[in-house]
Coordinates of C-alpha atoms in Angstrom, one line a residue:
M1321 CA 0.0 0.0 -0.2
S1322 CA 1.6 3.3 -0.9
A1323 CA -0.2 6.6 -0.1
T1324 CA 0.2 9.8 1.9
G1325 CA -0.4 9.4 5.5
N1326 CA 0.8 7.0 8.2
P1327 CA 0.1 3.2 7.5
C1328 CA -2.2 1.2 10.0
V1329 CA -4.6 -1.6 9.9
L1330 CA -8.4 -1.3 10.7
L1331 CA -9.6 -4.5 12.4
K1332 CA -13.7 -4.7 12.0
H1333 CA -15.3 -6.3 15.1
G1334 CA -17.4 -9.4 14.5
E1335 CA -19.8 -10.9 17.1
V1336 CA -18.3 -8.8 19.7
F1337 CA -20.5 -6.1 18.2
L1338 CA -23.6 -7.9 19.4
K1339 CA -22.5 -8.3 23.0
G1340 CA -24.4 -5.3 24.7
H1341 CA -23.3 -4.6 28.2
N1342 CA -20.6 -7.4 28.0
R1343 CA -19.0 -6.0 24.9
Q1344 CA -16.1 -4.3 26.8
R1345 CA -15.1 -7.7 28.5
F1346 CA -15.1 -9.4 25.0
T1347 CA -13.1 -6.5 23.4
E1348 CA -10.5 -6.5 26.1
R1349 CA -10.2 -10.4 25.5
L1350 CA -9.9 -9.7 21.8
H1351 CA -7.0 -7.4 22.4
D1352 CA -5.3 -9.5 24.6
N1353 CA -5.4 -12.2 21.9
L1354 CA -4.0 -9.7 19.5
R1355 CA -1.3 -8.7 21.7
V1356 CA -0.2 -12.4 21.9
A1357 CA -0.3 -12.7 18.1
L1358 CA 2.1 -9.7 17.7
L1359 CA 4.6 -11.3 20.2
G1360 CA 8.1 -11.3 18.3
I1361 CA 7.1 -9.2 15.2
G1362 CA 9.8 -6.7 15.8
G1363 CA 9.7 -2.9 16.4
S1364 CA 7.0 -1.5 18.5
T1365 CA 3.1 -1.8 17.9
W1366 CA 0.2 0.0 19.5
I1367 CA -3.5 -0.8 19.6
K1368 CA -6.4 2.0 19.7
T1369 CA -10.1 1.3 20.0
A1370 CA -12.4 3.3 17.9
Q1371 CA -16.4 2.5 17.5
N1372 CA -16.6 -1.3 16.8
V1373 CA -13.1 -1.0 15.2
T1374 CA -9.6 -1.6 16.6
V1375 CA -6.8 0.2 14.9
L1376 CA -3.6 -1.4 14.9
G1377 CA -0.3 0.4 13.9
G1378 CA 3.5 0.2 14.7
Q1379 CA 6.9 1.7 14.1
G1380 CA 9.6 -0.5 12.3
V1381 CA 7.0 -3.1 11.5
P1382 CA 5.8 -3.4 7.8
Q1383 CA 2.3 -3.0 7.4
E1384 CA 2.0 -6.5 5.8
A1385 CA 3.4 -8.3 8.8
L1386 CA 0.7 -6.5 10.7
V1387 CA -2.0 -7.7 8.3
E1388 CA -0.7 -11.3 8.4
R1389 CA -0.8 -11.5 12.3
A1390 CA -4.1 -9.8 12.6
R1391 CA -5.8 -12.1 10.0
R1392 CA -5.0 -15.1 12.4
V1393 CA -6.8 -13.6 15.3
I1394 CA -10.4 -14.9 15.8
G1395 CA -13.1 -12.3 16.4
F1396 CA -12.4 -9.9 13.7
N1397 CA -14.5 -10.2 10.5
A1398 CA -12.4 -8.0 8.5
V1399 CA -8.7 -6.7 8.3
E1400 CA -8.2 -3.6 6.2
P1401 CA -4.8 -2.0 5.5
A1402 CA -5.1 1.8 5.8
V1403 CA -3.6 5.2 6.2
R1404 CA -4.5 7.8 8.9
V1405 CA -4.3 11.5 8.3
P1406 CA -5.4 14.5 10.2
S1407 CA -9.3 15.2 9.8
T1408 CA -9.0 18.1 7.5
L1409 CA -10.3 18.2 3.8
E1410 CA -7.0 19.0 2.3
E1411 CA -5.3 16.0 4.1
I1412 CA -8.0 13.6 3.3
D1413 CA -8.0 14.8 -0.4
R1414 CA -4.4 14.3 -0.7
A1415 CA -4.4 10.9 0.6
A1416 CA -7.3 9.8 -1.5
V1417 CA -5.7 11.0 -4.6
D1418 CA -2.5 9.2 -3.6
A1419 CA -4.3 6.1 -3.1
L1420 CA -6.2 5.8 -6.2
R1421 CA -3.2 6.9 -8.3
S1422 CA -1.2 3.8 -6.9
V1423 CA -4.3 1.7 -7.7
A1424 CA -4.6 3.0 -11.2
T1425 CA -0.9 2.4 -11.8
E1426 CA -1.5 -1.4 -11.3
R1427 CA -5.0 -1.5 -12.6
P1428 CA -5.6 1.2 -15.3
G1429 CA -9.2 1.7 -16.1
C1430 CA -10.5 0.5 -12.9
G1431 CA -13.9 1.7 -11.4
F1432 CA -14.0 3.2 -8.1
A1433 CA -16.4 4.3 -5.6
V1434 CA -16.1 6.3 -2.2
R1435 CA -17.8 5.3 0.8
A1436 CA -17.6 7.9 3.7
R1437 CA -18.5 7.4 7.3
R1438 CA -18.6 10.7 9.6
R1439 CA -18.3 9.6 12.9
D1440 CA -17.4 13.3 14.1
K1441 CA -20.7 15.1 13.2
T1442 CA -19.0 18.4 13.7
F1443 CA -17.0 17.7 10.4
P1444 CA -18.3 20.5 7.8
L1445 CA -19.4 18.0 5.1
T1446 CA -22.1 15.1 5.7
S1447 CA -21.1 11.6 4.6
S1448 CA -22.8 11.8 1.3
R1449 CA -21.4 15.3 0.4
M1450 CA -18.1 14.0 1.5
E1451 CA -18.3 11.1 -1.0
R1452 CA -19.1 13.4 -3.9
H1453 CA -16.1 15.7 -2.8
V1454 CA -13.5 13.1 -2.8
G1455 CA -14.7 11.2 -5.8
A1456 CA -14.6 14.7 -7.8
R1457 CA -11.0 15.4 -6.6
V1458 CA -9.9 12.0 -7.6
L1459 CA -11.3 12.3 -11.2
E1460 CA -9.6 15.5 -11.4
E1461 CA -6.2 14.3 -10.3
V1462 CA -6.0 10.8 -11.3
D1463 CA -5.7 9.5 -15.1
G1464 CA -7.1 6.2 -15.8
V1465 CA -9.9 5.8 -13.4
R1466 CA -13.6 6.0 -13.6
V1467 CA -16.4 6.1 -11.2
D1468 CA -18.6 2.9 -10.9
L1469 CA -21.0 3.2 -8.0
T1470 CA -22.8 -0.3 -8.9
R1471 CA -20.0 -2.8 -9.2
P1472 CA -16.6 -0.9 -8.5
D1473 CA -13.4 -2.6 -8.7
V1474 CA -12.3 -0.6 -5.8
V1475 CA -14.0 0.9 -2.8
L1476 CA -12.2 3.7 -1.1
T1477 CA -13.5 3.9 2.4
V1478 CA -13.2 7.2 4.4
T1479 CA -13.7 6.9 8.2
I1480 CA -13.8 10.4 9.8
D1481 CA -13.0 10.7 13.6
R1482 CA -12.6 13.8 15.4
K1483 CA -8.8 14.1 15.1
E1484 CA -7.9 11.5 12.7
T1485 CA -9.3 10.1 9.5
Y1486 CA -8.6 6.6 8.1
L1487 CA -8.6 5.8 4.5
S1488 CA -8.7 2.1 3.3
W1489 CA -9.2 0.5 -0.2
T1490 CA -8.3 -3.2 0.4
R1491 CA -10.3 -5.7 2.6
H1492 CA -9.2 -9.1 3.8
P1493 CA -11.7 -11.4 5.5
G1494 CA -10.9 -12.1 9.1
V1495 CA -11.6 -15.1 11.2
T1496 CA -15.0 -14.4 12.5
G1497 CA -16.3 -15.8 15.8
L1498 CA -15.9 -15.0 19.4
P1499 CA -12.5 -14.3 21.0
V1500 CA -10.4 -17.2 22.1
G1501 CA -10.7 -17.6 25.9
S1502 CA -14.2 -15.8 26.2
S1503 CA -16.1 -19.1 26.4
G1504 CA -13.8 -20.9 28.7
R1505 CA -11.5 -23.9 28.3
A1506 CA -11.5 -27.3 26.6
L1507 CA -9.3 -30.3 25.8
V1508 CA -9.1 -31.8 22.1
L1509 CA -8.2 -35.5 21.4
L1510 CA -6.1 -34.6 18.3
S1511 CA -5.5 -37.1 15.7
G1512 CA -3.5 -36.7 12.5
G1513 CA -6.7 -36.9 10.3
Y1514 CA -8.5 -34.0 8.8
D1515 CA -11.5 -33.8 11.3
S1516 CA -10.1 -33.1 14.7
P1517 CA -8.1 -30.0 13.7
V1518 CA -11.0 -28.6 11.9
A1519 CA -13.2 -29.3 15.1
A1520 CA -10.5 -27.6 17.3
H1521 CA -10.6 -24.6 14.9
R1522 CA -14.4 -24.4 15.2
A1523 CA -14.2 -24.7 18.9
M1524 CA -11.7 -21.8 19.0
R1525 CA -14.2 -19.7 17.0
R1526 CA -16.7 -20.2 19.5
G1527 CA -14.5 -18.7 22.1
L1528 CA -12.8 -21.8 23.6
S1529 CA -9.2 -21.9 24.5
C1530 CA -7.8 -25.1 23.2
D1531 CA -5.0 -27.5 24.5
F1532 CA -4.7 -30.8 22.7
V1533 CA -4.3 -34.3 23.9
H1534 CA -2.9 -37.1 21.2
F1535 CA -3.1 -40.8 21.6
S1536 CA -0.3 -42.5 19.9
G1537 CA 0.1 -46.2 19.5
A1538 CA 3.5 -46.3 21.1
P1539 CA 5.5 -48.6 21.7
Y1540 CA 3.8 -50.5 18.9
T1541 CA 4.0 -47.7 16.3
N1542 CA 6.6 -45.3 15.3
P1543 CA 6.5 -41.7 16.3
S1544 CA 5.1 -40.4 12.9
S1545 CA 1.7 -39.6 14.4
V1546 CA 3.3 -37.6 17.2
Y1547 CA 5.1 -35.5 14.6
K1548 CA 1.9 -34.8 12.7
A1549 CA 0.1 -34.1 15.8
Y1550 CA 2.8 -31.5 16.9
A1551 CA 2.6 -29.8 13.4
L1552 CA -1.2 -29.5 13.5
A1553 CA -1.1 -28.0 17.0
R1554 CA 1.6 -25.7 15.8
E1555 CA -0.6 -24.4 12.9
L1556 CA -3.8 -24.2 15.3
N1557 CA -1.6 -22.2 17.9
R1558 CA -1.4 -19.5 15.2
Y1559 CA -5.2 -18.9 15.9
Q1560 CA -4.9 -18.7 19.5
P1561 CA -2.7 -18.0 22.6
P1562 CA -0.7 -21.1 22.4
G1563 CA -2.1 -24.4 23.9
R1564 CA -0.2 -27.3 25.0
L1565 CA 0.1 -30.8 23.2
H1566 CA -0.3 -33.7 25.7
V1567 CA 0.9 -37.2 24.2
V1568 CA -0.2 -40.3 25.6
A1569 CA 1.2 -43.7 24.7
L1570 CA -1.9 -45.8 24.5
G1571 CA -0.4 -48.9 22.7
K1572 CA 0.0 -51.2 25.9
A1573 CA -3.5 -50.3 27.0
Q1574 CA -5.0 -51.2 23.6
K1575 CA -3.4 -54.4 23.8
Q1576 CA -4.8 -55.0 27.2
L1577 CA -8.3 -54.4 25.9
A1578 CA -7.7 -56.8 23.0
V1579 CA -6.5 -59.5 25.6
A1580 CA -9.5 -58.8 27.6
G1581 CA -11.6 -60.1 24.8
A1582 CA -12.9 -56.8 23.3
G1583 CA -13.2 -58.4 19.7
R1584 CA -15.6 -56.5 17.6
L1585 CA -16.0 -53.9 20.6
Q1586 CA -12.3 -53.0 20.4
V1587 CA -12.4 -49.6 18.7
V1588 CA -15.4 -48.5 20.9
A1589 CA -13.7 -49.6 24.0
Q1590 CA -10.4 -47.9 23.2
R1591 CA -12.3 -44.8 22.5
R1592 CA -14.0 -45.0 25.8
L1593 CA -10.5 -45.3 27.2
M1594 CA -9.3 -42.1 25.4
V1595 CA -12.4 -39.9 26.7
R1596 CA -11.9 -41.5 30.3
T1597 CA -8.3 -40.7 30.2
A1598 CA -9.0 -37.1 28.7
S1599 CA -11.4 -36.4 31.2
E1600 CA -9.1 -37.0 34.0
L1601 CA -6.4 -35.0 32.2
A1602 CA -8.8 -32.0 31.7
A1603 CA -9.6 -32.2 35.4
R1604 CA -6.0 -31.6 36.3
T1605 CA -5.4 -29.0 33.8
G1606 CA -8.8 -26.9 34.3
A1607 CA -10.6 -27.9 31.1
Q1608 CA -14.4 -27.7 31.3
A1609 CA -15.2 -29.9 28.2
L1610 CA -13.9 -32.2 25.6
V1611 CA -14.1 -31.6 21.7
T1612 CA -13.8 -34.4 19.1
G1613 CA -13.9 -34.4 15.4
D1614 CA -16.7 -37.0 15.1
S1615 CA -19.1 -36.7 12.2
L1616 CA -22.3 -38.7 12.5
G1617 CA -22.1 -41.9 10.6
Q1618 CA -18.9 -41.0 8.8
V1619 CA -17.3 -44.3 10.0
A1620 CA -18.5 -47.4 12.0
S1621 CA -17.3 -46.0 15.3
Q1622 CA -19.4 -42.8 15.0
T1623 CA -22.8 -44.2 14.7
L1624 CA -25.3 -42.8 17.2
A1625 CA -25.2 -45.8 19.2
N1626 CA -21.5 -45.8 19.4
L1627 CA -21.3 -42.2 20.1
V1628 CA -23.6 -42.7 23.1
A1629 CA -21.5 -45.5 24.5
V1630 CA -18.3 -43.3 24.2
D1631 CA -20.1 -40.5 26.0
E1632 CA -21.0 -42.8 28.8
A1633 CA -17.3 -43.0 29.8
A1634 CA -16.7 -39.2 29.7
A1635 CA -16.7 -37.2 32.9
L1636 CA -17.1 -33.9 31.1
P1637 CA -19.3 -32.7 28.1
V1638 CA -18.2 -34.0 24.8
L1639 CA -18.5 -31.3 22.2
R1640 CA -18.8 -32.3 18.6
P1641 CA -18.6 -29.2 16.2
L1642 CA -18.6 -31.2 13.1
I1643 CA -21.5 -33.7 14.0
G1644 CA -23.5 -32.8 10.9
W1645 CA -20.6 -32.1 8.4
E1646 CA -19.8 -34.1 5.3
K1647 CA -16.2 -35.3 4.6
Q1648 CA -15.8 -32.9 1.7
E1649 CA -16.9 -29.9 3.8
I1650 CA -14.4 -30.8 6.6
I1651 CA -11.5 -31.2 3.9
D1652 CA -12.4 -27.9 2.3
E1653 CA -12.3 -26.2 5.8
A1654 CA -8.9 -28.0 6.5
R1655 CA -7.5 -26.6 3.5
S1656 CA -8.6 -23.0 4.4
I1657 CA -7.3 -23.1 7.9
G1658 CA -3.9 -24.7 6.7
T1659 CA -4.0 -27.9 8.2
A1660 CA -4.8 -30.2 5.1
D1661 CA -1.4 -30.4 3.9
I1662 CA -0.3 -31.7 7.3
S1663 CA -3.4 -34.1 7.7
V1664 CA -2.6 -35.9 4.4
L1665 CA 0.9 -37.0 5.4
P1666 CA 1.2 -40.8 6.0
D1667 CA 1.5 -41.9 9.8
E1668 CA 0.7 -44.8 11.9
D1669 CA -2.4 -44.0 13.7
C1670 CA -3.2 -45.7 16.9
C1671 CA -6.8 -46.4 15.7
Q1672 CA -5.3 -48.7 13.3
L1673 CA -3.7 -50.7 15.9
L1674 CA -5.4 -54.0 16.8
T1675 CA -8.5 -53.1 14.6
P1676 CA -10.8 -56.2 14.3
P1677 CA -12.0 -57.3 11.0
R1678 CA -15.4 -55.9 11.6
V1679 CA -16.2 -53.1 13.9
T1680 CA -19.7 -53.0 15.7
T1681 CA -22.0 -50.2 14.7
R1682 CA -24.2 -50.7 17.8
A1683 CA -22.0 -51.3 21.1
G1684 CA -23.7 -51.8 24.1
V1685 CA -22.8 -50.3 27.4
P1686 CA -23.2 -53.4 29.5
Q1687 CA -21.0 -55.3 27.1
L1688 CA -18.3 -52.8 27.1
R1689 CA -18.3 -52.6 30.9
A1690 CA -18.1 -56.4 31.1
V1691 CA -14.8 -56.0 29.0
E1692 CA -13.3 -53.3 31.1
K1693 CA -14.2 -55.0 34.4
R1694 CA -11.4 -57.5 33.3
L1695 CA -9.0 -54.6 33.6
D1696 CA -8.2 -52.3 36.6
L1697 CA -9.4 -49.1 34.5
D1698 CA -8.2 -46.8 37.3
E1699 CA -4.7 -48.3 37.3
V1700 CA -4.7 -48.2 33.5
T1701 CA -5.8 -44.6 33.4
E1702 CA -3.2 -43.6 36.2
A1703 CA -0.5 -45.3 34.2
L1704 CA -1.3 -43.3 31.1
L1705 CA -1.4 -40.0 32.9
D1706 CA 1.8 -40.7 34.6
S1707 CA 3.7 -41.0 31.3
V1708 CA 2.2 -38.2 29.5
Q1709 CA 4.6 -35.8 27.8
V1710 CA 3.6 -32.2 27.3
M1711 CA 4.9 -30.0 24.4
L1712 CA 4.8 -26.5 23.4
P1713 CA 4.1 -26.3 19.7
G1714 CA 5.2 -22.9 18.4
A1715 CA 7.5 -22.2 21.4
D1716 CA 10.6 -21.8 19.1
G1717 CA 9.9 -18.7 16.9
D1718 CA 6.4 -17.6 16.8
G1719 CA 6.8 -15.1 19.5
H1720 CA 6.2 -17.7 22.4
S1721 CA 8.8 -19.1 24.8
D1722 CA 9.5 -22.2 26.8
A1723 CA 9.3 -20.0 29.6
D1724 CA 5.6 -20.0 29.3
A1725 CA 5.4 -23.7 30.4
A1726 CA 3.4 -24.8 33.4
P1727 CA 4.6 -23.9 36.7
G1728 CA 6.8 -26.6 38.1
A1729 CA 7.0 -28.2 34.8
Q1730 CA 10.4 -29.8 33.7
V1731 CA 11.3 -28.4 30.1
S1732 CA 13.6 -30.3 28.0
G1733 CA 13.7 -29.1 24.4
E1734 CA 10.3 -29.3 23.1
A1735 CA 8.9 -31.6 25.7
V1736 CA 7.6 -30.7 29.2
T1737 CA 6.9 -33.3 31.8
V1738 CA 4.0 -32.0 34.2
P1739 CA 4.4 -33.1 37.8
Q1740 CA 1.0 -34.8 38.7
S1741 CA 1.0 -33.1 42.1
R1742 CA 0.5 -29.8 40.6
S1743 CA -2.0 -28.3 38.1
A1744 CA -0.9 -27.4 34.6
P1745 CA -2.5 -24.4 33.0
A1746 CA -6.0 -24.9 31.3
A1747 CA -6.4 -27.2 28.5
A1748 CA -8.5 -27.0 25.4
P1749 CA -11.0 -29.0 23.5
S1750 CA -10.0 -32.6 22.9
C1751 CA -10.9 -34.0 19.7
A1752 CA -11.3 -37.9 19.2
A1753 CA -9.2 -39.6 16.6
D1754 CA -11.0 -39.2 13.3
T1755 CA -9.5 -42.0 11.5
C1756 CA -11.1 -44.8 13.5
P1757 CA -13.1 -47.4 11.3

């Protein structure tokens, strides 16, 4: 963007606008998340609140970098690079002419329209008169542009405040929704497939702070699924203040279920063990719900009867943001949020371990309990939690530091072992593995 004036970015508020008396609380959360997103950007930045708009600027920071960081913050429905000038006709005219001249250089013959909003009612021209005035000046000064009020190629927006006026002519879509953290905390069972990362992102957009738990098939599978889970969590953490990734080695417990005679109930039984373990982990980390990537009927383990059987083992609400989505819708969303290229990578998923030739579509709770009685579930769950590894995806260069680890946690490279006698920071929605049969 090249024009007279000081570069800045206008961030248009989304659902926060509808929050009435609670709006200030939501706006503060939104700005807190924006500050976290700006960590490590270099230079100095500032945030200013206008009417249903946040203005972002900085010194020594490219405007493009501010736009890129802001577009990842959930709660803004539009991100507009802009310039700010004093609220005088002379300065506004000069900035408008420079802006359209730069546009005409790249797009000769383009049609433009001016949209003015006069927040300062003492400004001498009304909004409609200001639109006509600025449009006339642009036509006088700039060659190669034309007025098109019906389907303009470029819309020059002029927002007039008491001391400053903002001009913008480029609009990027933001990630709409509620500010992350405004709805509480959840824990996500994160697999390496398409579904659970999309479910986590959808949970974030409803204001949930998310930590993640990944169940690997270790020691019977290679670590490829853990690498994928780490990469997915790292990508998802670009949309929120960073959440932790808890890695649980489930392989031995899966084998115990098989030896106990789970048979066709194996997949549902291990999913019950996952939510049971995730519930206990959530209790230790302060999460209030689990999140899964289930889509009703997508695979045999996600029939209504099987989902009911899994829920019966959970100690917390199980949220399923994708329950009515089709697979292609999920894949398309994964592409848009940047997780699809990771999800498509090969791995050894724990749900493929010890899978029977046929999986029941109507698992009964009494039959599942009968299998589980052959094990000491409390002992199995405690063993799983005692060995959990906690990682900090994004802690090495995205403005976050290993110093953000849980109080008392032992940090070693990217892994953190959390002492079980203390509570780690709050967790996020947990998505059940979405590659189960």
